[in-house]
């Protein structure tokens, strides 16, 4: 693997292209970041209403099972048989008390504890496992679980800090702003395999600078624009960030003169597509939160989604979207959320710009020799009250380099 | 409604032609004014979850999507080719037709080999409009290829 010296010790204003392409860096990310001391988003309690309900998801590139056990507790463990490495569970979701490997039918309980090995004593005194085989040595790695506001996080590290300490005060407060204790209603999923390094997705959502330039829809309809009141806020580590802003008007001004994509004359034939209503107590109309290492919480107008980043290899990741509303939404609100999902999904009028630009970024990065520059707004990593900054990317790399020791 | 299979075939041929060869702005004209167009991942559809990745509730919203494709979305240039087969109409009590069909959309990016962007089925309602033309009153595109290869830009 390349060394820190190739990067420039402590540099957070640029990232060499090899951090987006090197397989050794990727393996180290899986070990240190995703399987290390982090809380990864894995699902919603609303997806596991009954005892025995399970879902299969990923932490990094590791397949994991998350389930509600017979006592109603949420449990999680690695979805990989201890015998020959076979994927235990091949359904995306379902209900089961035990998880049985299809190959030799080794069976595991809801905590990944090995409960059954067929022919363990052999047949007619022939075969079987050796005398010294101890079943309990082959339990699957169990995940630590944290829950907040109906959202489930998991960790391969057994001794993680509480989720609110992990997030820090500010990020916890904004997380609670959406997940305020009301019951969540899953509206559906959207999945994309984006041909770019997973970090590009985080960088994209931590980057308010691009939003005022790339996204015609955001700029034109004032959904997220540099001339509006906004903030970029991080936690102490730099791993998490918040982009917070307020909706403005479809109007040009002195501040918008660099925004070639502001189209004052652009109109919708059916205005119902964009008919946002205020639903949170504060003045923010958009909050994009990135939670290290795999979650984006999206509140753009009335479209709410959790976007989970699942790295597949250095050059691709899955973006797994879970759209939701609340149990107390009326029909009009549900319809509004479903309509606004036109902006954000695998076919989103806004997010399409991002998945396309990430592909183009990876195409350039894959050419090899170069580095990505993150100098907009200075060299610091502290909170800002404007959008013309790449500060959250620098904060991300500050944390990244510390965790990776790279 | 008397099912004229050739007229129905023509509707689907026009649908593919307008999306793949254009003019794209004529594509909403294949739908009635108060139409419903949804592109739904199959797992959502099977689970009864309402989320669609494209959702247009009128011809105007279809036109807005077309305008976005033509003027606002930033994407790598691409060619698409729709292949629509097994078109099967069933008469409805209200005089319209329920129509099911299979589809495949092949996508060609400028610098890459052709690939399947989307595969699935259409669950449609086709009616004879006031001017006598056959049009879609509803189109549900239920796509099996739930893991989308990057981005859906054009309608499916
Ligand atoms: Fe963006």
PDB file of C-alpha atoms in Angstrom, chain B:
ATOM      1  CA  UNK B   1     -63.736  -1.932 -26.621  1.00  0.00           C
ATOM      2  CA  UNK B   2     -62.842  -4.052 -29.605  1.00  0.00           C
ATOM      3  CA  UNK B   3     -59.260  -5.056 -29.355  1.00  0.00           C
ATOM      4  CA  UNK B   4     -57.466  -4.298 -32.558  1.00  0.00           C
ATOM      5  CA  UNK B   5     -54.124  -5.944 -31.924  1.00  0.00           C
ATOM      6  CA  UNK B   6     -52.400  -3.980 -34.677  1.00  0.00           C
ATOM      7  CA  UNK B   7     -53.478  -0.637 -33.270  1.00  0.00           C
ATOM      8  CA  UNK B   8     -52.196  -1.763 -29.895  1.00  0.00           C
ATOM      9  CA  UNK B   9     -48.899  -2.918 -31.400  1.00  0.00           C
ATOM     10  CA  UNK B  10     -48.570   0.493 -33.022  1.00  0.00           C
ATOM     11  CA  UNK B  11     -49.059   2.245 -29.694  1.00  0.00           C
ATOM     12  CA  UNK B  12     -46.184   0.282 -28.158  1.00  0.00           C
ATOM     13  CA  UNK B  13     -44.027   0.753 -31.235  1.00  0.00           C
ATOM     14  CA  UNK B  14     -44.625   4.500 -31.029  1.00  0.00           C
ATOM     15  CA  UNK B  15     -43.805   4.411 -27.336  1.00  0.00           C
ATOM     16  CA  UNK B  16     -40.423   2.788 -27.983  1.00  0.00           C
ATOM     17  CA  UNK B  17     -39.680   4.926 -31.024  1.00  0.00           C
ATOM     18  CA  UNK B  18     -40.395   8.250 -29.322  1.00  0.00           C
ATOM     19  CA  UNK B  19     -38.265   7.364 -26.289  1.00  0.00           C
ATOM     20  CA  UNK B  20     -35.380   5.926 -28.295  1.00  0.00           C
ATOM     21  CA  UNK B  21     -35.332   8.032 -31.452  1.00  0.00           C
ATOM     22  CA  UNK B  22     -37.493  10.987 -30.526  1.00  0.00           C
ATOM     23  CA  UNK B  23     -38.883  13.478 -30.667  1.00  0.00           C
ATOM     24  CA  UNK B  24     -39.034  12.961 -26.930  1.00  0.00           C
ATOM     25  CA  UNK B  25     -41.425  15.856 -26.420  1.00  0.00           C
ATOM     26  CA  UNK B  26     -44.065  13.896 -28.401  1.00  0.00           C
ATOM     27  CA  UNK B  27     -43.895  10.989 -25.926  1.00  0.00           C
ATOM     28  CA  UNK B  28     -46.322  12.488 -23.341  1.00  0.00           C
ATOM     29  CA  UNK B  29     -48.894  12.660 -26.162  1.00  0.00           C
ATOM     30  CA  UNK B  30     -49.241   8.871 -25.916  1.00  0.00           C
ATOM     31  CA  UNK B  31     -50.885   9.352 -22.526  1.00  0.00           C
ATOM     32  CA  UNK B  32     -54.280  10.793 -21.648  1.00  0.00           C
ATOM     33  CA  UNK B  33     -54.258  14.149 -19.854  1.00  0.00           C
ATOM     34  CA  UNK B  34     -55.044  12.699 -16.407  1.00  0.00           C
ATOM     35  CA  UNK B  35     -52.691   9.748 -16.548  1.00  0.00           C
ATOM     36  CA  UNK B  36     -50.521   7.893 -14.082  1.00  0.00           C
ATOM     37  CA  UNK B  37     -46.980   6.788 -14.918  1.00  0.00           C
ATOM     38  CA  UNK B  38     -44.924   4.930 -12.317  1.00  0.00           C
ATOM     39  CA  UNK B  39     -41.571   3.183 -12.524  1.00  0.00           C
ATOM     40  CA  UNK B  40     -41.460   0.891  -9.506  1.00  0.00           C
ATOM     41  CA  UNK B  41     -38.686  -1.447  -8.370  1.00  0.00           C
ATOM     42  CA  UNK B  42     -40.164  -4.918  -8.290  1.00  0.00           C
ATOM     43  CA  UNK B  43     -39.397  -5.488  -4.611  1.00  0.00           C
ATOM     44  CA  UNK B  44     -41.429  -2.402  -3.675  1.00  0.00           C
ATOM     45  CA  UNK B  45     -44.276  -3.521  -5.914  1.00  0.00           C
ATOM     46  CA  UNK B  46     -44.320  -7.054  -4.507  1.00  0.00           C
ATOM     47  CA  UNK B  47     -44.235  -5.759  -0.926  1.00  0.00           C
ATOM     48  CA  UNK B  48     -47.035  -3.272  -1.591  1.00  0.00           C
ATOM     49  CA  UNK B  49     -44.714  -0.318  -0.942  1.00  0.00           C
ATOM     50  CA  UNK B  50     -45.803   2.757  -2.909  1.00  0.00           C
ATOM     51  CA  UNK B  51     -42.441   4.316  -3.703  1.00  0.00           C
ATOM     52  CA  UNK B  52     -41.731   4.763  -7.410  1.00  0.00           C
ATOM     53  CA  UNK B  53     -38.454   6.145  -8.739  1.00  0.00           C
ATOM     54  CA  UNK B  54     -40.362   8.001 -11.444  1.00  0.00           C
ATOM     55  CA  UNK B  55     -43.834   9.202 -10.634  1.00  0.00           C
ATOM     56  CA  UNK B  56     -45.906  11.324 -13.003  1.00  0.00           C
ATOM     57  CA  UNK B  57     -49.539  12.008 -12.212  1.00  0.00           C
ATOM     58  CA  UNK B  58     -50.479  13.923 -15.364  1.00  0.00           C
ATOM     59  CA  UNK B  59     -49.369  14.534 -18.923  1.00  0.00           C
ATOM     60  CA  UNK B  60     -47.904  17.789 -17.584  1.00  0.00           C
ATOM     61  CA  UNK B  61     -45.640  15.910 -15.189  1.00  0.00           C
ATOM     62  CA  UNK B  62     -44.506  13.673 -18.049  1.00  0.00           C
ATOM     63  CA  UNK B  63     -43.702  16.828 -20.014  1.00  0.00           C
ATOM     64  CA  UNK B  64     -41.757  18.158 -17.014  1.00  0.00           C
ATOM     65  CA  UNK B  65     -39.683  14.979 -16.932  1.00  0.00           C
ATOM     66  CA  UNK B  66     -38.999  15.325 -20.654  1.00  0.00           C
ATOM     67  CA  UNK B  67     -37.965  18.951 -20.191  1.00  0.00           C
ATOM     68  CA  UNK B  68     -35.666  17.939 -17.325  1.00  0.00           C
ATOM     69  CA  UNK B  69     -34.014  15.284 -19.493  1.00  0.00           C
ATOM     70  CA  UNK B  70     -33.583  17.771 -22.321  1.00  0.00           C
ATOM     71  CA  UNK B  71     -32.592  20.842 -20.354  1.00  0.00           C
ATOM     72  CA  UNK B  72     -31.722  20.363 -16.702  1.00  0.00           C
ATOM     73  CA  UNK B  73     -30.241  16.949 -15.800  1.00  0.00           C
ATOM     74  CA  UNK B  74     -26.489  16.596 -16.257  1.00  0.00           C
ATOM     75  CA  UNK B  75     -25.740  13.141 -17.636  1.00  0.00           C
ATOM     76  CA  UNK B  76     -23.375  11.304 -19.909  1.00  0.00           C
ATOM     77  CA  UNK B  77     -24.832  11.106 -23.424  1.00  0.00           C
ATOM     78  CA  UNK B  78     -26.452   7.756 -24.152  1.00  0.00           C
ATOM     79  CA  UNK B  79     -28.581   5.831 -26.603  1.00  0.00           C
ATOM     80  CA  UNK B  80     -31.463   3.676 -25.411  1.00  0.00           C
ATOM     81  CA  UNK B  81     -33.309   0.882 -27.159  1.00  0.00           C
ATOM     82  CA  UNK B  82     -36.634  -0.398 -25.805  1.00  0.00           C
ATOM     83  CA  UNK B  83     -37.685  -3.936 -26.710  1.00  0.00           C
ATOM     84  CA  UNK B  84     -41.310  -4.628 -25.887  1.00  0.00           C
ATOM     85  CA  UNK B  85     -42.748  -8.122 -26.250  1.00  0.00           C
ATOM     86  CA  UNK B  86     -45.614 -10.402 -25.135  1.00  0.00           C
ATOM     87  CA  UNK B  87     -48.164  -7.595 -25.401  1.00  0.00           C
ATOM     88  CA  UNK B  88     -51.331  -9.083 -23.936  1.00  0.00           C
ATOM     89  CA  UNK B  89     -54.598  -7.124 -23.682  1.00  0.00           C
ATOM     90  CA  UNK B  90     -57.576  -8.055 -21.511  1.00  0.00           C
ATOM     91  CA  UNK B  91     -60.860  -6.175 -21.660  1.00  0.00           C
ATOM     92  CA  UNK B  92     -61.912  -4.168 -18.643  1.00  0.00           C
ATOM     93  CA  UNK B  93     -65.464  -3.575 -17.461  1.00  0.00           C
ATOM     94  CA  UNK B  94     -65.096   0.174 -18.057  1.00  0.00           C
ATOM     95  CA  UNK B  95     -64.376  -0.331 -21.743  1.00  0.00           C
ATOM     96  CA  UNK B  96     -60.609   0.082 -21.526  1.00  0.00           C
ATOM     97  CA  UNK B  97     -57.922  -2.531 -21.758  1.00  0.00           C
ATOM     98  CA  UNK B  98     -55.588  -3.961 -19.202  1.00  0.00           C
ATOM     99  CA  UNK B  99     -52.374  -4.634 -21.055  1.00  0.00           C
ATOM    100  CA  UNK B 100     -49.343  -6.496 -19.820  1.00  0.00           C
ATOM    101  CA  UNK B 101     -46.056  -6.624 -21.699  1.00  0.00           C
ATOM    102  CA  UNK B 102     -42.426  -7.493 -21.077  1.00  0.00           C
ATOM    103  CA  UNK B 103     -39.699  -4.993 -21.799  1.00  0.00           C
ATOM    104  CA  UNK B 104     -35.928  -4.669 -21.924  1.00  0.00           C
ATOM    105  CA  UNK B 105     -34.080  -1.389 -22.234  1.00  0.00           C
ATOM    106  CA  UNK B 106     -30.558  -1.570 -23.593  1.00  0.00           C
ATOM    107  CA  UNK B 107     -28.358   1.404 -22.837  1.00  0.00           C
ATOM    108  CA  UNK B 108     -25.306   2.419 -24.795  1.00  0.00           C
ATOM    109  CA  UNK B 109     -22.906   4.947 -23.310  1.00  0.00           C
ATOM    110  CA  UNK B 110     -20.559   6.573 -25.754  1.00  0.00           C
ATOM    111  CA  UNK B 111     -17.392   4.896 -24.460  1.00  0.00           C
ATOM    112  CA  UNK B 112     -18.814   1.611 -23.254  1.00  0.00           C
ATOM    113  CA  UNK B 113     -20.303  -1.628 -24.504  1.00  0.00           C
ATOM    114  CA  UNK B 114     -24.103  -1.953 -24.572  1.00  0.00           C
ATOM    115  CA  UNK B 115     -25.676  -3.108 -21.329  1.00  0.00           C
ATOM    116  CA  UNK B 116     -29.146  -3.834 -20.022  1.00  0.00           C
ATOM    117  CA  UNK B 117     -30.327  -0.772 -18.133  1.00  0.00           C
ATOM    118  CA  UNK B 118     -33.667  -2.188 -17.142  1.00  0.00           C
ATOM    119  CA  UNK B 119     -35.781  -5.292 -17.553  1.00  0.00           C
ATOM    120  CA  UNK B 120     -39.277  -5.909 -16.314  1.00  0.00           C
ATOM    121  CA  UNK B 121     -42.913  -5.662 -17.237  1.00  0.00           C
ATOM    122  CA  UNK B 122     -45.513  -3.068 -18.066  1.00  0.00           C
ATOM    123  CA  UNK B 123     -48.870  -3.162 -16.323  1.00  0.00           C
ATOM    124  CA  UNK B 124     -50.917  -0.700 -18.363  1.00  0.00           C
ATOM    125  CA  UNK B 125     -54.413   0.591 -18.866  1.00  0.00           C
ATOM    126  CA  UNK B 126     -55.050   1.639 -22.458  1.00  0.00           C
ATOM    127  CA  UNK B 127     -58.163   3.577 -23.472  1.00  0.00           C
ATOM    128  CA  UNK B 128     -59.627   5.069 -26.589  1.00  0.00           C
ATOM    129  CA  UNK B 129     -59.315   8.829 -26.073  1.00  0.00           C
ATOM    130  CA  UNK B 130     -61.868  11.462 -27.160  1.00  0.00           C
ATOM    131  CA  UNK B 131     -60.167  11.848 -30.538  1.00  0.00           C
ATOM    132  CA  UNK B 132     -60.320   8.098 -31.122  1.00  0.00           C
ATOM    133  CA  UNK B 133     -56.622   7.471 -30.549  1.00  0.00           C
ATOM    134  CA  UNK B 134     -55.407   4.738 -28.210  1.00  0.00           C
ATOM    135  CA  UNK B 135     -53.574   6.199 -25.234  1.00  0.00           C
ATOM    136  CA  UNK B 136     -52.180   5.081 -21.906  1.00  0.00           C
ATOM    137  CA  UNK B 137     -54.366   5.991 -18.955  1.00  0.00           C
ATOM    138  CA  UNK B 138     -51.978   4.177 -16.609  1.00  0.00           C
ATOM    139  CA  UNK B 139     -48.550   2.707 -17.013  1.00  0.00           C
ATOM    140  CA  UNK B 140     -46.772   0.888 -14.235  1.00  0.00           C
ATOM    141  CA  UNK B 141     -43.242  -0.058 -15.151  1.00  0.00           C
ATOM    142  CA  UNK B 142     -42.323  -2.778 -12.677  1.00  0.00           C
ATOM    143  CA  UNK B 143     -38.596  -3.343 -13.038  1.00  0.00           C
ATOM    144  CA  UNK B 144     -36.872  -6.567 -12.006  1.00  0.00           C
ATOM    145  CA  UNK B 145     -33.464  -4.934 -12.287  1.00  0.00           C
ATOM    146  CA  UNK B 146     -33.837  -3.283  -8.898  1.00  0.00           C
ATOM    147  CA  UNK B 147     -30.109  -2.588  -8.601  1.00  0.00           C
ATOM    148  CA  UNK B 148     -29.930   0.144 -11.215  1.00  0.00           C
ATOM    149  CA  UNK B 149     -26.684   0.409 -13.168  1.00  0.00           C
ATOM    150  CA  UNK B 150     -25.939   3.962 -12.069  1.00  0.00           C
ATOM    151  CA  UNK B 151     -28.781   6.229 -13.220  1.00  0.00           C
ATOM    152  CA  UNK B 152     -32.189   6.112 -14.887  1.00  0.00           C
ATOM    153  CA  UNK B 153     -32.404   9.341 -16.880  1.00  0.00           C
ATOM    154  CA  UNK B 154     -34.932   8.684 -19.644  1.00  0.00           C
ATOM    155  CA  UNK B 155     -38.318   7.145 -18.824  1.00  0.00           C
ATOM    156  CA  UNK B 156     -38.449   3.353 -19.027  1.00  0.00           C
TER     157      UNK B 156
END
